[in-house]
PDB file of C-alpha atoms in Angstrom:
ATOM      1  CA  MET A 972      28.806  -8.578  73.003  1.00 43.00           C
ATOM      2  CA  THR A 973      29.534  -8.874  69.263  1.00 41.00           C
ATOM      3  CA  ALA A 974      29.896 -12.265  67.600  1.00 45.00           C
ATOM      4  CA  GLN A 975      33.544 -11.462  66.735  1.00 44.00           C
ATOM      5  CA  VAL A 976      34.483 -10.558  70.315  1.00 36.00           C
ATOM      6  CA  GLU A 977      32.650 -13.607  71.611  1.00 43.00           C
ATOM      7  CA  ALA A 978      34.514 -15.881  69.197  1.00 44.00           C
ATOM      8  CA  ARG A 979      37.874 -14.498  70.332  1.00 40.00           C
ATOM      9  CA  GLN A 980      36.954 -15.041  73.981  1.00 40.00           C
ATOM     10  CA  VAL A 981      35.887 -18.646  73.386  1.00 42.00           C
ATOM     11  CA  ALA A 982      38.925 -19.391  71.222  1.00 41.00           C
ATOM     12  CA  ALA A 983      41.266 -17.961  73.860  1.00 40.00           C
ATOM     13  CA  ALA A 984      39.787 -20.045  76.678  1.00 42.00           C
ATOM     14  CA  PRO A 985      42.055 -22.849  77.898  1.00 44.00           C
ATOM     15  CA  GLU A 986      41.069 -26.352  76.840  1.00 47.00           C
ATOM     16  CA  PRO A 987      39.056 -28.285  77.654  1.00 56.00           C
ATOM     17  CA  ASP A 988      36.319 -25.640  77.415  1.00 93.00           C
ATOM     18  CA  GLN A 989      32.720 -26.777  77.158  1.00 97.00           C
ATOM     19  CA  ARG A 990      31.520 -23.993  74.870  1.00 96.00           C
ATOM     20  CA  ALA A 991      34.489 -24.311  72.522  1.00 95.00           C
ATOM     21  CA  ARG A 992      33.933 -28.055  72.298  1.00 97.00           C
ATOM     22  CA  PHE A 993      30.229 -27.564  71.609  1.00 97.00           C
ATOM     23  CA  TYR A 994      30.972 -25.198  68.746  1.00 96.00           C
ATOM     24  CA  ALA A 995      33.648 -27.519  67.361  1.00 96.00           C
ATOM     25  CA  GLU A 996      31.247 -30.475  67.347  1.00 97.00           C
ATOM     26  CA  LEU A 997      28.383 -28.732  65.548  1.00 96.00           C
ATOM     27  CA  GLY A 998      30.000 -29.108  62.118  1.00 96.00           C
ATOM     28  CA  PRO A 999      30.441 -32.892  62.461  1.00 96.00           C
ATOM     29  CA  VAL A1000      26.908 -33.178  63.864  1.00 97.00           C
ATOM     30  CA  LEU A1001      25.484 -31.360  60.843  1.00 97.00           C
ATOM     31  CA  ASP A1002      27.551 -33.587  58.540  1.00 96.00           C
ATOM     32  CA  ALA A1003      26.312 -36.755  60.210  1.00 97.00           C
ATOM     33  CA  HIS A1004      22.642 -35.844  60.647  1.00 97.00           C
ATOM     34  CA  PRO A1005      20.894 -34.349  57.586  1.00 97.00           C
ATOM     35  CA  ASP A1006      17.767 -33.609  59.625  1.00 97.00           C
ATOM     36  CA  VAL A1007      19.584 -31.379  62.162  1.00 98.00           C
ATOM     37  CA  ASP A1008      19.384 -27.578  62.035  1.00 98.00           C
ATOM     38  CA  VAL A1009      21.239 -25.182  64.339  1.00 98.00           C
ATOM     39  CA  VAL A1010      19.243 -22.145  65.466  1.00 97.00           C
ATOM     40  CA  LEU A1011      21.061 -19.186  67.050  1.00 96.00           C
ATOM     41  CA  ALA A1012      20.279 -15.744  68.404  1.00 95.00           C
ATOM     42  CA  VAL A1013      23.644 -14.133  67.524  1.00 94.00           C
ATOM     43  CA  ILE A1014      25.479 -15.886  70.375  1.00 92.00           C
ATOM     44  CA  GLY A1015      27.799 -18.483  68.838  1.00 92.00           C
ATOM     45  CA  SER A1016      27.461 -17.419  65.208  1.00 90.00           C
ATOM     46  CA  GLY A1017      30.929 -15.867  65.155  1.00 91.00           C
ATOM     47  CA  TYR A1018      32.469 -19.207  66.020  1.00 92.00           C
ATOM     48  CA  LEU A1019      30.687 -21.313  63.396  1.00 92.00           C
ATOM     49  CA  GLY A1020      32.155 -19.956  60.189  1.00 89.00           C
ATOM     50  CA  ARG A1021      33.176 -23.346  58.766  1.00 91.00           C
ATOM     51  CA  ALA A1022      29.877 -24.993  59.687  1.00 93.00           C
ATOM     52  CA  ILE A1023      27.989 -22.124  58.045  1.00 92.00           C
ATOM     53  CA  GLU A1024      30.096 -22.470  54.885  1.00 92.00           C
ATOM     54  CA  ARG A1025      29.330 -26.197  54.640  1.00 94.00           C
ATOM     55  CA  HIS A1026      25.666 -25.904  55.618  1.00 94.00           C
ATOM     56  CA  PRO A1027      24.511 -22.347  54.883  1.00 93.00           C
ATOM     57  CA  ASP A1028      20.809 -23.281  54.957  1.00 95.00           C
ATOM     58  CA  ARG A1029      20.999 -25.233  58.204  1.00 96.00           C
ATOM     59  CA  VAL A1030      22.622 -22.696  60.550  1.00 96.00           C
ATOM     60  CA  ILE A1031      19.922 -20.092  61.171  1.00 95.00           C
ATOM     61  CA  ASP A1032      20.618 -16.879  63.076  1.00 95.00           C
ATOM     62  CA  VAL A1033      17.372 -15.125  64.038  1.00 95.00           C
ATOM     63  CA  GLY A1034      19.142 -12.135  65.594  1.00 94.00           C
ATOM     64  CA  ILE A1035      18.527 -10.985  69.166  1.00 92.00           C
ATOM     65  CA  ARG A1036      15.030 -12.471  69.243  1.00 93.00           C
ATOM     66  CA  GLU A1037      15.038 -15.280  71.780  1.00 95.00           C
ATOM     67  CA  GLN A1038      11.293 -15.938  71.742  1.00 95.00           C
ATOM     68  CA  ALA A1039      11.470 -16.277  67.959  1.00 96.00           C
ATOM     69  CA  LEU A1040      14.496 -18.533  68.422  1.00 97.00           C
ATOM     70  CA  VAL A1041      12.469 -21.121  70.328  1.00 98.00           C
ATOM     71  CA  GLY A1042       9.339 -20.567  68.259  1.00 97.00           C
ATOM     72  CA  MET A1043      11.284 -21.317  65.088  1.00 97.00           C
ATOM     73  CA  ALA A1044      12.646 -24.467  66.717  1.00 98.00           C
ATOM     74  CA  GLY A1045       9.085 -25.588  67.391  1.00 98.00           C
ATOM     75  CA  GLY A1046       8.160 -25.014  63.754  1.00 98.00           C
ATOM     76  CA  LEU A1047      11.208 -26.898  62.512  1.00 98.00           C
ATOM     77  CA  ALA A1048      10.404 -29.807  64.817  1.00 98.00           C
ATOM     78  CA  LEU A1049       6.803 -29.924  63.571  1.00 98.00           C
ATOM     79  CA  ALA A1050       8.231 -30.149  60.050  1.00 98.00           C
ATOM     80  CA  GLY A1051      10.290 -33.197  60.998  1.00 97.00           C
ATOM     81  CA  ARG A1052      13.581 -31.466  61.646  1.00 98.00           C
ATOM     82  CA  ARG A1053      15.831 -31.863  64.722  1.00 98.00           C
ATOM     83  CA  PRO A1054      16.690 -28.347  65.953  1.00 98.00           C
ATOM     84  CA  ILE A1055      19.691 -27.618  68.158  1.00 98.00           C
ATOM     85  CA  VAL A1056      18.996 -24.260  69.810  1.00 98.00           C
ATOM     86  CA  HIS A1057      21.656 -22.166  71.511  1.00 97.00           C
ATOM     87  CA  THR A1058      22.161 -18.961  73.473  1.00 97.00           C
ATOM     88  CA  PHE A1059      22.805 -17.889  77.079  1.00 97.00           C
ATOM     89  CA  ALA A1060      20.726 -19.692  79.707  1.00 97.00           C
ATOM     90  CA  SER A1061      18.942 -16.559  80.907  1.00 96.00           C
ATOM     91  CA  PHE A1062      17.736 -15.843  77.359  1.00 97.00           C
ATOM     92  CA  LEU A1063      17.071 -19.414  76.281  1.00 98.00           C
ATOM     93  CA  VAL A1064      15.099 -20.545  79.332  1.00 98.00           C
ATOM     94  CA  GLU A1065      13.895 -17.526  81.283  1.00 97.00           C
ATOM     95  CA  ARG A1066      13.208 -15.044  78.486  1.00 96.00           C
ATOM     96  CA  ALA A1067      11.662 -17.633  76.152  1.00 97.00           C
ATOM     97  CA  TYR A1068      10.008 -19.819  78.793  1.00 98.00           C
ATOM     98  CA  GLU A1069       6.502 -19.463  77.360  1.00 98.00           C
ATOM     99  CA  GLN A1070       7.752 -20.618  73.961  1.00 98.00           C
ATOM    100  CA  VAL A1071       9.625 -23.535  75.550  1.00 98.00           C
ATOM    101  CA  LYS A1072       6.406 -24.499  77.349  1.00 98.00           C
ATOM    102  CA  LEU A1073       4.038 -24.111  74.384  1.00 98.00           C
ATOM    103  CA  ASP A1074       5.941 -24.363  71.093  1.00 98.00           C
ATOM    104  CA  LEU A1075       7.940 -27.407  72.191  1.00 98.00           C
ATOM    105  CA  GLY A1076       6.242 -28.966  75.214  1.00 98.00           C
ATOM    106  CA  HIS A1077       2.556 -28.442  74.490  1.00 98.00           C
ATOM    107  CA  GLN A1078       3.015 -29.382  70.837  1.00 97.00           C
ATOM    108  CA  ASP A1079       4.924 -32.486  72.013  1.00 98.00           C
ATOM    109  CA  VAL A1080       7.898 -32.055  69.701  1.00 98.00           C
ATOM    110  CA  GLY A1081      11.585 -32.538  70.401  1.00 98.00           C
ATOM    111  CA  ALA A1082      14.575 -30.226  70.362  1.00 98.00           C
ATOM    112  CA  VAL A1083      18.022 -29.922  71.910  1.00 98.00           C
ATOM    113  CA  LEU A1084      18.402 -26.684  73.864  1.00 98.00           C
ATOM    114  CA  VAL A1085      22.041 -25.917  74.671  1.00 98.00           C
ATOM    115  CA  SER A1086      22.773 -23.001  76.970  1.00 98.00           C
ATOM    116  CA  ALA A1087      25.928 -21.185  78.002  1.00 96.00           C
ATOM    117  CA  GLY A1088      26.538 -18.909  80.967  1.00 96.00           C
ATOM    118  CA  ALA A1089      25.192 -21.254  83.660  1.00 95.00           C
ATOM    119  CA  SER A1090      24.344 -19.581  86.976  1.00 95.00           C
ATOM    120  CA  TYR A1091      26.897 -16.763  86.961  1.00 94.00           C
ATOM    121  CA  ASP A1092      29.656 -17.508  84.399  1.00 94.00           C
ATOM    122  CA  VAL A1093      28.980 -14.156  82.736  1.00 93.00           C
ATOM    123  CA  SER A1094      29.146 -12.301  86.054  1.00 92.00           C
ATOM    124  CA  ALA A1095      30.402  -9.127  84.375  1.00 92.00           C
ATOM    125  CA  GLY A1096      27.163  -9.047  82.355  1.00 92.00           C
ATOM    126  CA  GLY A1097      25.117  -8.509  85.512  1.00 91.00           C
ATOM    127  CA  ARG A1098      21.848 -10.152  86.535  1.00 91.00           C
ATOM    128  CA  THR A1099      20.483 -10.235  82.982  1.00 91.00           C
ATOM    129  CA  HIS A1100      23.112 -12.861  82.134  1.00 93.00           C
ATOM    130  CA  GLN A1101      22.713 -15.017  85.265  1.00 93.00           C
ATOM    131  CA  ALA A1102      20.318 -17.974  85.399  1.00 95.00           C
ATOM    132  CA  PRO A1103      20.498 -20.073  88.563  1.00 96.00           C
ATOM    133  CA  ALA A1104      16.818 -21.040  88.141  1.00 97.00           C
ATOM    134  CA  ASP A1105      17.090 -22.498  84.630  1.00 98.00           C
ATOM    135  CA  VAL A1106      17.177 -26.201  85.561  1.00 98.00           C
ATOM    136  CA  ALA A1107      14.308 -25.763  88.028  1.00 98.00           C
ATOM    137  CA  LEU A1108      12.212 -24.125  85.310  1.00 98.00           C
ATOM    138  CA  ILE A1109      12.930 -26.802  82.713  1.00 98.00           C
ATOM    139  CA  SER A1110      12.359 -29.571  85.270  1.00 98.00           C
ATOM    140  CA  ALA A1111       8.899 -28.143  85.968  1.00 98.00           C
ATOM    141  CA  LEU A1112       7.831 -29.015  82.410  1.00 98.00           C
ATOM    142  CA  PRO A1113       6.885 -32.587  81.444  1.00 97.00           C
ATOM    143  CA  GLY A1114       8.990 -34.763  79.191  1.00 97.00           C
ATOM    144  CA  TRP A1115      12.380 -33.041  79.484  1.00 98.00           C
ATOM    145  CA  THR A1116      15.823 -34.532  80.098  1.00 98.00           C
ATOM    146  CA  VAL A1117      18.467 -32.247  81.640  1.00 98.00           C
ATOM    147  CA  HIS A1118      22.192 -32.853  81.155  1.00 98.00           C
ATOM    148  CA  VAL A1119      24.733 -30.855  83.173  1.00 98.00           C
ATOM    149  CA  PRO A1120      28.127 -31.978  81.835  1.00 98.00           C
ATOM    150  CA  GLY A1121      31.269 -31.478  83.861  1.00 98.00           C
ATOM    151  CA  HIS A1122      33.822 -31.873  81.076  1.00 97.00           C
ATOM    152  CA  ALA A1123      34.149 -31.054  77.373  1.00 97.00           C
ATOM    153  CA  ASP A1124      34.299 -34.729  76.387  1.00 97.00           C
ATOM    154  CA  GLU A1125      30.916 -35.241  78.020  1.00 98.00           C
ATOM    155  CA  VAL A1126      29.540 -32.338  75.980  1.00 98.00           C
ATOM    156  CA  ALA A1127      30.634 -34.018  72.744  1.00 98.00           C
ATOM    157  CA  GLU A1128      29.133 -37.383  73.686  1.00 98.00           C
ATOM    158  CA  ILE A1129      25.835 -35.868  74.804  1.00 98.00           C
ATOM    159  CA  LEU A1130      25.531 -33.679  71.716  1.00 98.00           C
ATOM    160  CA  HIS A1131      26.103 -36.476  69.203  1.00 98.00           C
ATOM    161  CA  ARG A1132      23.758 -38.837  71.024  1.00 98.00           C
ATOM    162  CA  GLU A1133      20.932 -36.340  71.452  1.00 98.00           C
ATOM    163  CA  ALA A1134      21.239 -35.063  67.878  1.00 98.00           C
ATOM    164  CA  ALA A1135      20.212 -38.559  66.808  1.00 97.00           C
ATOM    165  CA  GLY A1136      17.308 -38.641  69.266  1.00 97.00           C
ATOM    166  CA  THR A1137      13.786 -37.288  69.248  1.00 97.00           C
ATOM    167  CA  GLY A1138      13.159 -36.034  72.792  1.00 97.00           C
ATOM    168  CA  ARG A1139      13.182 -32.679  74.519  1.00 98.00           C
ATOM    169  CA  VAL A1140      16.640 -32.124  75.971  1.00 98.00           C
ATOM    170  CA  TYR A1141      18.313 -29.299  77.858  1.00 98.00           C
ATOM    171  CA  VAL A1142      22.136 -29.257  77.953  1.00 98.00           C
ATOM    172  CA  ARG A1143      23.656 -26.776  80.406  1.00 98.00           C
ATOM    173  CA  LEU A1144      27.216 -25.739  79.517  1.00 98.00           C
ATOM    174  CA  SER A1145      29.390 -24.199  82.205  1.00 97.00           C
ATOM    175  CA  GLY A1146      32.736 -22.469  82.543  1.00 95.00           C
ATOM    176  CA  GLN A1147      33.414 -24.623  85.604  1.00 96.00           C
ATOM    177  CA  ARG A1148      34.743 -28.080  84.791  1.00 96.00           C
ATOM    178  CA  ASN A1149      36.173 -31.230  86.277  1.00 97.00           C
ATOM    179  CA  ALA A1150      39.650 -32.474  85.456  1.00 96.00           C
ATOM    180  CA  ARG A1151      38.407 -35.743  83.961  1.00 96.00           C
ATOM    181  CA  PRO A1152      35.243 -36.775  82.107  1.00 97.00           C
ATOM    182  CA  GLY A1153      32.716 -39.165  83.578  1.00 97.00           C
ATOM    183  CA  PRO A1154      30.104 -41.491  82.076  1.00 97.00           C
ATOM    184  CA  VAL A1155      27.035 -39.699  80.739  1.00 97.00           C
ATOM    185  CA  ASP A1156      24.600 -42.581  80.868  1.00 97.00           C
ATOM    186  CA  GLY A1157      21.969 -40.928  83.042  1.00 97.00           C
ATOM    187  CA  ARG A1158      22.997 -42.913  86.097  1.00 98.00           C
ATOM    188  CA  LEU A1159      24.409 -42.038  89.503  1.00 98.00           C
ATOM    189  CA  HIS A1160      27.993 -43.272  89.935  1.00 98.00           C
ATOM    190  CA  LEU A1161      29.863 -43.817  93.197  1.00 97.00           C
ATOM    191  CA  VAL A1162      33.175 -41.972  92.908  1.00 97.00           C
ATOM    192  CA  ARG A1163      34.671 -42.215  96.389  1.00 95.00           C
ATOM    193  CA  ASP A1164      34.056 -44.972  98.944  1.00 89.00           C
ATOM    194  CA  ARG A1165      37.039 -45.294 101.275  1.00 66.00           C
ATOM    195  CA  ALA A1166      37.859 -48.387 103.303  1.00 49.00           C
ATOM    196  CA  GLY A1167      35.918 -48.228 106.531  1.00 50.00           C
ATOM    197  CA  VAL A1168      33.296 -45.945 104.999  1.00 50.00           C
ATOM    198  CA  GLY A1169      31.791 -48.447 102.606  1.00 46.00           C
ATOM    199  CA  THR A1170      29.121 -49.869 104.874  1.00 49.00           C
ATOM    200  CA  GLY A1171      26.466 -47.634 103.384  1.00 54.00           C
ATOM    201  CA  GLU A1172      25.980 -45.896 106.717  1.00 75.00           C
ATOM    202  CA  ALA A1173      28.264 -42.936 106.009  1.00 88.00           C
ATOM    203  CA  PRO A1174      26.641 -39.810 104.566  1.00 92.00           C
ATOM    204  CA  LEU A1175      26.460 -39.676 100.791  1.00 95.00           C
ATOM    205  CA  VAL A1176      27.317 -36.483  98.908  1.00 97.00           C
ATOM    206  CA  VAL A1177      25.909 -36.324  95.377  1.00 98.00           C
ATOM    207  CA  ALA A1178      27.745 -33.911  93.065  1.00 98.00           C
ATOM    208  CA  VAL A1179      26.044 -32.759  89.884  1.00 98.00           C
ATOM    209  CA  GLY A1180      28.063 -32.057  86.741  1.00 98.00           C
ATOM    210  CA  PRO A1181      30.986 -29.636  87.196  1.00 98.00           C
ATOM    211  CA  MET A1182      30.693 -29.652  91.015  1.00 98.00           C
ATOM    212  CA  LEU A1183      32.497 -32.995  91.396  1.00 98.00           C
ATOM    213  CA  ASP A1184      36.073 -31.748  91.740  1.00 98.00           C
ATOM    214  CA  THR A1185      35.027 -29.082  94.247  1.00 98.00           C
ATOM    215  CA  VAL A1186      33.096 -31.668  96.268  1.00 98.00           C
ATOM    216  CA  LEU A1187      36.079 -34.035  96.270  1.00 97.00           C
ATOM    217  CA  GLU A1188      38.344 -31.226  97.464  1.00 97.00           C
ATOM    218  CA  ALA A1189      35.900 -30.088 100.134  1.00 97.00           C
ATOM    219  CA  THR A1190      35.418 -33.595 101.535  1.00 96.00           C
ATOM    220  CA  ALA A1191      38.960 -34.937 101.042  1.00 95.00           C
ATOM    221  CA  ASP A1192      39.393 -35.959 104.694  1.00 93.00           C
ATOM    222  CA  LEU A1193      35.757 -36.310 105.713  1.00 94.00           C
ATOM    223  CA  PRO A1194      34.132 -39.721 106.324  1.00 93.00           C
ATOM    224  CA  VAL A1195      31.623 -39.373 103.503  1.00 94.00           C
ATOM    225  CA  ARG A1196      30.991 -41.162 100.261  1.00 95.00           C
ATOM    226  CA  VAL A1197      30.773 -39.181  97.006  1.00 97.00           C
ATOM    227  CA  ALA A1198      28.626 -39.959  93.977  1.00 98.00           C
ATOM    228  CA  TRP A1199      28.202 -38.056  90.711  1.00 98.00           C
ATOM    229  CA  THR A1200      25.826 -37.645  87.816  1.00 98.00           C
ATOM    230  CA  ALA A1201      25.724 -35.502  84.682  1.00 98.00           C
ATOM    231  CA  THR A1202      21.967 -36.035  84.284  1.00 98.00           C
ATOM    232  CA  PRO A1203      20.087 -34.700  87.318  1.00 98.00           C
ATOM    233  CA  HIS A1204      16.681 -34.822  85.611  1.00 98.00           C
ATOM    234  CA  PRO A1205      15.130 -37.298  85.532  1.00 98.00           C
ATOM    235  CA  LEU A1206      16.960 -38.363  88.666  1.00 98.00           C
ATOM    236  CA  ASP A1207      18.409 -41.882  88.827  1.00 98.00           C
ATOM    237  CA  ALA A1208      16.134 -42.801  91.730  1.00 97.00           C
ATOM    238  CA  GLN A1209      17.029 -46.484  91.634  1.00 97.00           C
ATOM    239  CA  GLY A1210      20.734 -45.692  91.759  1.00 97.00           C
ATOM    240  CA  LEU A1211      20.228 -43.294  94.649  1.00 97.00           C
ATOM    241  CA  ARG A1212      18.284 -45.869  96.649  1.00 95.00           C
ATOM    242  CA  ALA A1213      20.978 -48.473  96.007  1.00 94.00           C
ATOM    243  CA  LEU A1214      23.621 -46.192  97.522  1.00 94.00           C
ATOM    244  CA  LEU A1215      21.678 -45.483 100.722  1.00 92.00           C
ATOM    245  CA  PRO A1216      20.924 -47.809 103.629  1.00 85.00           C
ATOM    246  CA  ALA A1217      17.548 -49.503 103.830  1.00 82.00           C
ATOM    247  CA  GLY A1218      15.731 -51.668 106.318  1.00 78.00           C
ATOM    248  CA  PRO A1219      14.495 -51.240 109.899  1.00 75.00           C
ATOM    249  CA  GLY A1220      16.160 -48.363 111.682  1.00 72.00           C
ATOM    250  CA  ALA A1221      17.938 -47.061 108.560  1.00 74.00           C
ATOM    251  CA  ALA A1222      18.115 -43.267 108.453  1.00 80.00           C
ATOM    252  CA  PRO A1223      20.288 -42.217 105.510  1.00 87.00           C
ATOM    253  CA  SER A1224      22.033 -38.845 105.398  1.00 92.00           C
ATOM    254  CA  LEU A1225      22.463 -37.215 102.006  1.00 95.00           C
ATOM    255  CA  ALA A1226      23.735 -33.958 100.540  1.00 97.00           C
ATOM    256  CA  VAL A1227      22.927 -32.947  96.962  1.00 98.00           C
ATOM    257  CA  VAL A1228      25.326 -30.347  95.542  1.00 98.00           C
ATOM    258  CA  GLU A1229      24.027 -28.626  92.408  1.00 98.00           C
ATOM    259  CA  PRO A1230      25.536 -25.653  90.514  1.00 97.00           C
ATOM    260  CA  TYR A1231      22.176 -23.884  90.267  1.00 97.00           C
ATOM    261  CA  LEU A1232      19.167 -23.042  92.436  1.00 97.00           C
ATOM    262  CA  GLU A1233      19.388 -24.754  95.810  1.00 97.00           C
ATOM    263  CA  GLY A1234      16.763 -27.467  96.211  1.00 97.00           C
ATOM    264  CA  THR A1235      16.085 -27.950  92.495  1.00 98.00           C
ATOM    265  CA  SER A1236      16.219 -31.735  92.965  1.00 97.00           C
ATOM    266  CA  ALA A1237      14.392 -31.748  96.308  1.00 97.00           C
ATOM    267  CA  ALA A1238      11.103 -33.151  95.008  1.00 97.00           C
ATOM    268  CA  ALA A1239      12.809 -35.913  93.027  1.00 97.00           C
ATOM    269  CA  VAL A1240      14.993 -36.909  95.991  1.00 97.00           C
ATOM    270  CA  ALA A1241      11.999 -36.888  98.341  1.00 96.00           C
ATOM    271  CA  ALA A1242      10.027 -39.106  95.957  1.00 97.00           C
ATOM    272  CA  ALA A1243      12.937 -41.540  95.612  1.00 96.00           C
ATOM    273  CA  LEU A1244      13.248 -41.854  99.416  1.00 94.00           C
ATOM    274  CA  ALA A1245       9.574 -41.610 100.318  1.00 93.00           C
ATOM    275  CA  ASP A1246       9.674 -44.891 102.273  1.00 89.00           C
ATOM    276  CA  ARG A1247      12.896 -44.089 104.163  1.00 88.00           C
ATOM    277  CA  PRO A1248      13.174 -41.513 106.945  1.00 89.00           C
ATOM    278  CA  SER A1249      16.168 -39.506 105.800  1.00 91.00           C
ATOM    279  CA  ARG A1250      18.142 -36.360 106.430  1.00 93.00           C
ATOM    280  CA  VAL A1251      18.775 -34.413 103.225  1.00 95.00           C
ATOM    281  CA  LEU A1252      20.861 -31.285 102.742  1.00 96.00           C
ATOM    282  CA  HIS A1253      20.554 -29.339  99.496  1.00 97.00           C
ATOM    283  CA  VAL A1254      23.530 -27.185  98.509  1.00 97.00           C
ATOM    284  CA  GLY A1255      23.292 -24.756  95.603  1.00 97.00           C
ATOM    285  CA  VAL A1256      22.696 -21.107  94.774  1.00 96.00           C
ATOM    286  CA  PRO A1257      20.463 -19.868  97.628  1.00 94.00           C
ATOM    287  CA  GLY A1258      17.048 -18.759  96.442  1.00 87.00           C
ATOM    288  CA  GLU A1259      17.047 -15.698  98.682  1.00 82.00           C
ATOM    289  CA  ALA A1260      20.433 -14.487  97.409  1.00 73.00           C
ATOM    290  CA  GLU A1261      20.489 -11.461  95.125  1.00 83.00           C
ATOM    291  CA  LEU A1262      24.072 -10.274  94.589  1.00 87.00           C
ATOM    292  CA  ARG A1263      24.182  -6.762  93.183  1.00 88.00           C
ATOM    293  CA  ARG A1264      27.919  -6.498  92.594  1.00 86.00           C
ATOM    294  CA  TYR A1265      29.175  -8.066  89.400  1.00 89.00           C
ATOM    295  CA  GLY A1266      32.440  -9.589  90.618  1.00 92.00           C
ATOM    296  CA  THR A1267      33.883 -12.734  89.066  1.00 94.00           C
ATOM    297  CA  PRO A1268      32.435 -16.261  88.894  1.00 94.00           C
ATOM    298  CA  ARG A1269      34.824 -17.197  91.698  1.00 95.00           C
ATOM    299  CA  ASP A1270      33.472 -14.331  93.821  1.00 95.00           C
ATOM    300  CA  HIS A1271      29.919 -15.558  93.264  1.00 94.00           C
ATOM    301  CA  ALA A1272      30.834 -19.151  94.139  1.00 95.00           C
ATOM    302  CA  ALA A1273      32.421 -18.002  97.397  1.00 95.00           C
ATOM    303  CA  ALA A1274      29.483 -15.726  98.257  1.00 94.00           C
ATOM    304  CA  HIS A1275      27.028 -18.598  97.719  1.00 94.00           C
ATOM    305  CA  GLY A1276      29.143 -21.121  99.634  1.00 95.00           C
ATOM    306  CA  LEU A1277      29.827 -23.125  96.478  1.00 96.00           C
ATOM    307  CA  ASP A1278      33.603 -22.999  96.761  1.00 97.00           C
ATOM    308  CA  ALA A1279      35.462 -25.794  98.560  1.00 97.00           C
ATOM    309  CA  ALA A1280      35.561 -23.951 101.900  1.00 97.00           C
ATOM    310  CA  GLY A1281      31.877 -23.077 101.908  1.00 96.00           C
ATOM    311  CA  MET A1282      30.868 -26.523 100.756  1.00 96.00           C
ATOM    312  CA  ARG A1283      32.933 -28.153 103.499  1.00 96.00           C
ATOM    313  CA  ARG A1284      31.135 -26.076 106.120  1.00 96.00           C
ATOM    314  CA  ARG A1285      27.757 -27.175 104.796  1.00 94.00           C
ATOM    315  CA  VAL A1286      28.561 -30.869 104.356  1.00 94.00           C
ATOM    316  CA  THR A1287      30.151 -31.104 107.799  1.00 94.00           C
ATOM    317  CA  THR A1288      26.725 -30.488 109.335  1.00 91.00           C
ATOM    318  CA  LEU A1289      25.743 -34.001 108.186  1.00 88.00           C
ATOM    319  CA  LEU A1290      28.419 -35.479 110.441  1.00 86.00           C
ATOM    320  CA  GLY A1291      27.038 -34.111 113.700  1.00 71.00           C
TER     321      GLY A1291
END
């Protein structure tokens, strides 16, 4: 995919689009933060013409060299810079994982990694462009924060805040989006708690990032509560515990719906509820699934049970 074709595709996407908003915000971020550099591996460069004109020395395109992309970010961070690093998730996390682990993590320096493509947004690109395991891989490394925004406004807020920070951050952009933005404060927020279901005994369904609208549709008439977060790692354990029943005889039921590898948050949820016997259902891209037909993102969602119909079937098992 050439930079020019990519720019036309992003520009033609209906608003609010997370990638388009990310590209639009990079110029203002560079203006506001003199220590920020943007590092690319071709992807995105065709959409940053104005930012490159204003800051020609601070938008660096290394070409199709993803390991060098992350390695350069590590060097910039060691020199006191704040790199924002961007390409598709499969190239940024999976292909350059050793560099993420060593050049950023082991050297204990910060960067903002921003991916596009999510689990199967670029379905026509085949398996090389699909990355359902990206959040699990990043979460396996110490000291990382993972944001999974569900709306373009959340992307802008996260980007500006993290550009001013110092930590190691992974921001996962997606073509799927919710109709309205939510708070991106790292906490778990209760979104739906109908009258008669607010005792804390009803099952809780936690939607991550862009899955919220699909979860709300799937559970529209079910006696469940729905919560949401844009920051699944580190998990808001205190918020989760507050939303689930406690005390003698309490046995909370919980479903965690994530737009990536099923069970990615399992260890964090288990740790948060270690003192409470609980029933937990994890809904995501099944680890044993290997789809070998390209299809569309909607086809993949349906095949993995991540559309409203499939999700309803899964969540209903908590009501038995």
